[in-house]
Amino acid sequence: DQQVKQNSPSLSVQEGRISILNCDYTNSMFDYFLWYKKYPAEGPTFLISISSIKDKNEDGRFTVFLNKSAKHLSLHIVPSQPGDSAVYFCAASAFSGNTGKLIFGQGTTLQVKP
Amino acid sequence: NAGVTQTPKFQVLKTGQSMTLQCAQDMNHNSMYWYRQDPGMGLRLIYYSASEGTTDKGEVPNGYNVSRLNKREFSLRLESAAPSQTSVYFCASSEGGTRWDTQYFGPGTRLTVL
């Protein structure tokens, strides 16, 4: 049972436009969410996170929005650049035990065309 | 600093063979993790070590054993490899073991079990 779902396997956008990557979760105990970016033949790297006490967190071109009632989060990249082409994973964490256990989604491959 | 290093990068095994995947970090982090990534499944936590001398099971521990050799090194052992263990394996580390601590990933080991 997939607790964190990224229903779009791939997304293609034009350079300079907005990229919107979506993520849904089912476990209401999740209260901390992260996005990781992964280039081919490399490990994932942390991009941005959001706690459930917020509904938005911004870092430069990257903004994450959280809609707790819909159990949905999204990552906006504005403007998109060719170097943003990568696989993006959302991940979630529940408070219990306050451990580093993360549940990842399946990933969305973003292609930004010049 | 090399960050998180993993050896080997690639490995092919026959069913029933055993092997150990090695992971080392030079960031003086306390916590270390092993994940596997399968197509369409995202990353799933196999085992983690919150601190030197402790290990705990993640989502998918069956068929694996781990050893936290010292603060730097965390190895993953497959005692009797099965085709279902064909995957890309990532090691990660974080300064603390909480969900607020960013996890830093190694480049991965691509394992094929025939």
Short mmCIF file of C-alpha atoms in Angstrom, two decimals:
data_model
loop_
_atom_site.label_atom_id
_atom_site.label_comp_id
_atom_site.label_asym_id
_atom_site.label_seq_id
_atom_site.Cartn_x
_atom_site.Cartn_y
_atom_site.Cartn_z
CA ASP A 1 0.00 0.00 0.00
CA GLN A 2 1.64 3.17 -1.25
CA GLN A 3 1.31 5.81 1.46
CA VAL A 4 2.96 8.50 -0.66
CA LYS A 5 1.99 8.70 -4.30
CA GLN A 6 3.30 10.66 -7.23
CA ASN A 7 0.78 9.87 -9.91
CA SER A 8 2.59 11.54 -12.79
CA PRO A 9 5.63 9.49 -13.84
CA SER A 10 6.89 12.27 -16.08
CA LEU A 11 6.48 15.96 -16.87
CA SER A 12 7.86 18.04 -19.71
CA VAL A 13 7.97 21.85 -19.63
CA GLN A 14 9.59 24.61 -21.62
CA GLU A 15 12.52 26.52 -20.19
CA GLY A 16 11.36 29.63 -18.35
CA ARG A 17 7.89 28.25 -17.62
CA ILE A 18 6.57 26.90 -14.33
CA SER A 19 6.96 23.24 -13.39
CA ILE A 20 4.43 21.82 -10.96
CA LEU A 21 5.08 18.42 -9.43
CA ASN A 22 2.37 16.81 -7.34
CA CYS A 23 2.33 14.38 -4.46
CA ASP A 24 -0.52 12.82 -2.48
CA TYR A 25 -0.37 10.98 0.82
CA THR A 26 -2.80 8.79 2.71
CA ASN A 27 -1.37 8.60 6.23
CA SER A 28 -2.82 11.39 8.38
CA MET A 29 0.08 10.92 10.85
CA PHE A 30 2.53 12.43 8.35
CA ASP A 31 3.48 15.93 9.44
CA TYR A 32 6.78 16.64 7.75
CA PHE A 33 7.36 16.52 4.03
CA LEU A 34 10.44 16.76 1.84
CA TRP A 35 11.40 16.90 -1.80
CA TYR A 36 14.56 15.28 -3.13
CA LYS A 37 16.08 15.65 -6.59
CA LYS A 38 18.00 12.88 -8.32
CA TYR A 39 20.24 13.04 -11.38
CA PRO A 40 21.14 9.83 -13.28
CA ALA A 41 23.92 7.78 -11.66
CA GLU A 42 23.83 9.95 -8.54
CA GLY A 43 22.13 9.69 -5.19
CA PRO A 44 19.15 11.88 -4.29
CA THR A 45 19.88 15.32 -2.87
CA PHE A 46 17.65 17.26 -0.51
CA LEU A 47 15.78 20.14 -2.11
CA ILE A 48 13.18 21.64 0.23
CA SER A 49 10.92 20.64 3.10
CA ILE A 50 7.74 21.76 4.84
CA SER A 51 6.26 21.13 8.23
CA SER A 52 2.52 20.63 8.63
CA ILE A 53 2.27 23.83 10.68
CA LYS A 54 2.89 25.72 7.43
CA ASP A 55 1.13 25.70 4.09
CA LYS A 56 3.97 27.15 2.05
CA ASN A 57 7.74 27.19 2.09
CA GLU A 58 9.89 28.99 -0.41
CA ASP A 59 13.58 28.71 -1.31
CA GLY A 60 14.65 30.67 -4.33
CA ARG A 61 12.98 29.25 -7.43
CA PHE A 62 11.46 26.38 -5.45
CA THR A 63 8.21 26.60 -3.49
CA VAL A 64 6.40 23.76 -1.78
CA PHE A 65 2.69 24.03 -0.99
CA LEU A 66 0.89 21.81 1.49
CA ASN A 67 -2.87 21.23 1.55
CA LYS A 68 -3.49 19.16 4.67
CA SER A 69 -7.20 18.74 4.16
CA ALA A 70 -6.60 17.27 0.72
CA LYS A 71 -3.46 15.39 1.85
CA HIS A 72 -1.67 16.91 -1.11
CA LEU A 73 1.58 18.75 -1.65
CA SER A 74 3.12 20.28 -4.71
CA LEU A 75 6.51 21.58 -5.74
CA HIS A 76 6.62 24.65 -7.98
CA ILE A 77 9.77 25.55 -9.89
CA VAL A 78 9.77 29.02 -11.38
CA PRO A 79 11.35 29.66 -13.79
CA SER A 80 12.30 26.17 -14.91
CA GLN A 81 15.81 25.67 -16.22
CA PRO A 82 17.33 22.80 -18.26
CA GLY A 83 19.51 21.93 -15.24
CA ASP A 84 16.32 21.15 -13.31
CA SER A 85 15.80 18.08 -15.49
CA ALA A 86 15.93 15.22 -12.99
CA VAL A 87 13.76 12.79 -11.05
CA TYR A 88 11.93 14.41 -8.13
CA PHE A 89 10.86 12.38 -5.12
CA CYS A 90 8.53 13.56 -2.42
CA ALA A 91 8.91 11.99 1.00
CA ALA A 92 6.98 12.09 4.24
CA SER A 93 7.69 11.51 7.88
CA ALA A 94 5.46 10.83 10.89
CA PHE A 95 6.14 12.08 14.38
CA SER A 96 6.19 8.69 16.09
CA GLY A 97 9.61 8.10 17.64
CA ASN A 98 10.99 11.18 15.86
CA THR A 99 13.25 8.95 13.81
CA GLY A 100 14.70 9.63 10.40
CA LYS A 101 12.36 7.15 8.75
CA LEU A 102 11.09 8.55 5.47
CA ILE A 103 8.41 7.18 3.13
CA PHE A 104 9.12 8.08 -0.49
CA GLY A 105 6.86 8.44 -3.48
CA GLN A 106 7.65 6.74 -6.79
CA GLY A 107 9.23 9.82 -8.34
CA THR A 108 8.40 12.13 -11.25
CA THR A 109 10.87 12.65 -14.09
CA LEU A 110 11.00 16.30 -15.07
CA GLN A 111 12.34 17.32 -18.46
CA VAL A 112 12.92 21.01 -19.09
CA LYS A 113 13.32 21.74 -22.77
CA PRO A 114 15.52 24.64 -23.92
CA ASN B 1 35.20 15.66 1.78
CA ALA B 2 33.94 12.71 -0.22
CA GLY B 3 30.59 12.65 1.59
CA VAL B 4 28.97 9.23 1.37
CA THR B 5 30.81 6.58 -0.64
CA GLN B 6 29.53 3.17 -1.68
CA THR B 7 31.32 0.13 -3.05
CA PRO B 8 30.94 -1.56 -5.42
CA LYS B 9 29.15 0.57 -8.02
CA PHE B 10 27.88 -2.46 -9.92
CA GLN B 11 27.55 -6.13 -9.02
CA VAL B 12 26.07 -9.22 -10.68
CA LEU B 13 25.29 -12.22 -8.49
CA LYS B 14 23.82 -15.63 -9.05
CA THR B 15 20.86 -16.76 -6.98
CA GLY B 16 22.06 -18.03 -3.62
CA GLN B 17 25.34 -16.15 -3.57
CA SER B 18 26.16 -13.78 -0.76
CA MET B 19 27.72 -10.36 -0.78
CA THR B 20 28.25 -7.27 1.34
CA LEU B 21 27.63 -3.73 0.19
CA GLN B 22 29.92 -1.22 1.83
CA CYS B 23 29.09 2.34 2.82
CA ALA B 24 31.26 4.97 4.48
CA GLN B 25 30.73 8.62 5.35
CA ASP B 26 33.29 11.24 6.31
CA MET B 27 30.91 13.87 7.69
CA ASN B 28 31.01 12.60 11.29
CA HIS B 29 27.31 11.83 11.08
CA ASN B 30 25.64 9.78 13.78
CA SER B 31 22.91 8.12 11.73
CA MET B 32 23.10 5.96 8.61
CA TYR B 33 20.51 4.33 6.38
CA TRP B 34 20.15 1.74 3.63
CA TYR B 35 17.48 2.13 0.94
CA ARG B 36 16.58 0.23 -2.18
CA GLN B 37 15.08 1.80 -5.28
CA ASP B 38 12.96 -0.24 -7.66
CA PRO B 39 11.20 1.00 -10.79
CA GLY B 40 7.82 2.48 -9.91
CA MET B 41 8.42 2.06 -6.17
CA GLY B 42 10.51 5.00 -5.08
CA LEU B 43 13.05 4.47 -2.31
CA ARG B 44 12.24 2.08 0.52
CA LEU B 45 14.11 1.93 3.80
CA ILE B 46 15.75 -1.43 4.51
CA TYR B 47 17.59 -0.76 7.78
CA TYR B 48 18.90 2.22 9.63
CA SER B 49 21.33 2.93 12.43
CA ALA B 50 20.41 5.89 14.60
CA SER B 51 23.82 5.85 16.28
CA GLU B 52 26.93 3.73 16.50
CA GLY B 53 26.07 0.38 18.03
CA THR B 54 22.35 0.44 17.17
CA THR B 55 20.42 -0.83 14.17
CA ASP B 56 16.70 -1.01 13.43
CA LYS B 57 14.50 -2.45 10.72
CA GLY B 58 12.88 -0.29 8.08
CA GLU B 59 10.07 -1.10 5.66
CA VAL B 60 11.69 -4.01 3.80
CA PRO B 61 14.32 -5.75 6.00
CA ASN B 62 13.68 -9.37 4.99
CA GLY B 63 16.66 -11.03 3.35
CA TYR B 64 19.17 -8.46 4.61
CA ASN B 65 21.46 -7.97 7.56
CA VAL B 66 23.41 -4.88 8.54
CA SER B 67 26.47 -4.03 10.60
CA ARG B 68 27.37 -0.62 11.96
CA LEU B 69 31.09 -1.30 12.05
CA ASN B 70 32.00 2.07 13.54
CA LYS B 71 30.73 5.63 13.27
CA ARG B 72 31.88 5.93 9.66
CA GLU B 73 30.84 2.60 8.17
CA PHE B 74 27.51 0.81 7.71
CA SER B 75 27.41 -2.39 5.65
CA LEU B 76 24.49 -4.29 4.13
CA ARG B 77 24.74 -8.05 3.67
CA LEU B 78 22.73 -10.33 1.43
CA GLU B 79 23.23 -13.86 2.78
CA SER B 80 21.49 -15.71 -0.05
CA ALA B 81 20.67 -13.41 -2.94
CA ALA B 82 17.36 -13.75 -4.77
CA PRO B 83 16.23 -12.21 -8.09
CA SER B 84 13.74 -10.09 -6.11
CA GLN B 85 16.74 -8.30 -4.60
CA THR B 86 17.76 -6.91 -7.98
CA SER B 87 17.68 -3.20 -7.31
CA VAL B 88 19.70 -0.03 -6.87
CA TYR B 89 20.88 0.32 -3.28
CA PHE B 90 21.53 3.69 -1.70
CA CYS B 91 23.26 4.43 1.55
CA ALA B 92 22.57 7.72 3.34
CA SER B 93 23.72 9.48 6.48
CA SER B 94 22.46 12.32 8.65
CA GLU B 95 23.98 14.28 11.48
CA GLY B 96 21.27 13.28 13.93
CA GLY B 97 18.68 10.55 13.73
CA THR B 98 15.64 12.78 13.70
CA ARG B 99 13.39 13.58 10.79
CA TRP B 100 14.61 17.17 10.86
CA ASP B 101 18.12 16.07 9.90
CA THR B 102 18.89 16.16 6.20
CA GLN B 103 19.88 12.81 4.76
CA TYR B 104 22.86 12.78 2.39
CA PHE B 105 22.95 9.97 -0.13
CA GLY B 106 25.74 8.04 -1.76
CA PRO B 107 25.82 7.38 -5.54
CA GLY B 108 24.28 3.93 -5.26
CA THR B 109 25.15 0.30 -6.02
CA ARG B 110 23.35 -1.34 -8.92
CA LEU B 111 22.85 -5.01 -8.07
CA THR B 112 21.57 -7.66 -10.47
CA VAL B 113 20.72 -11.15 -9.21
CA LEU B 114 20.39 -13.76 -11.95
#
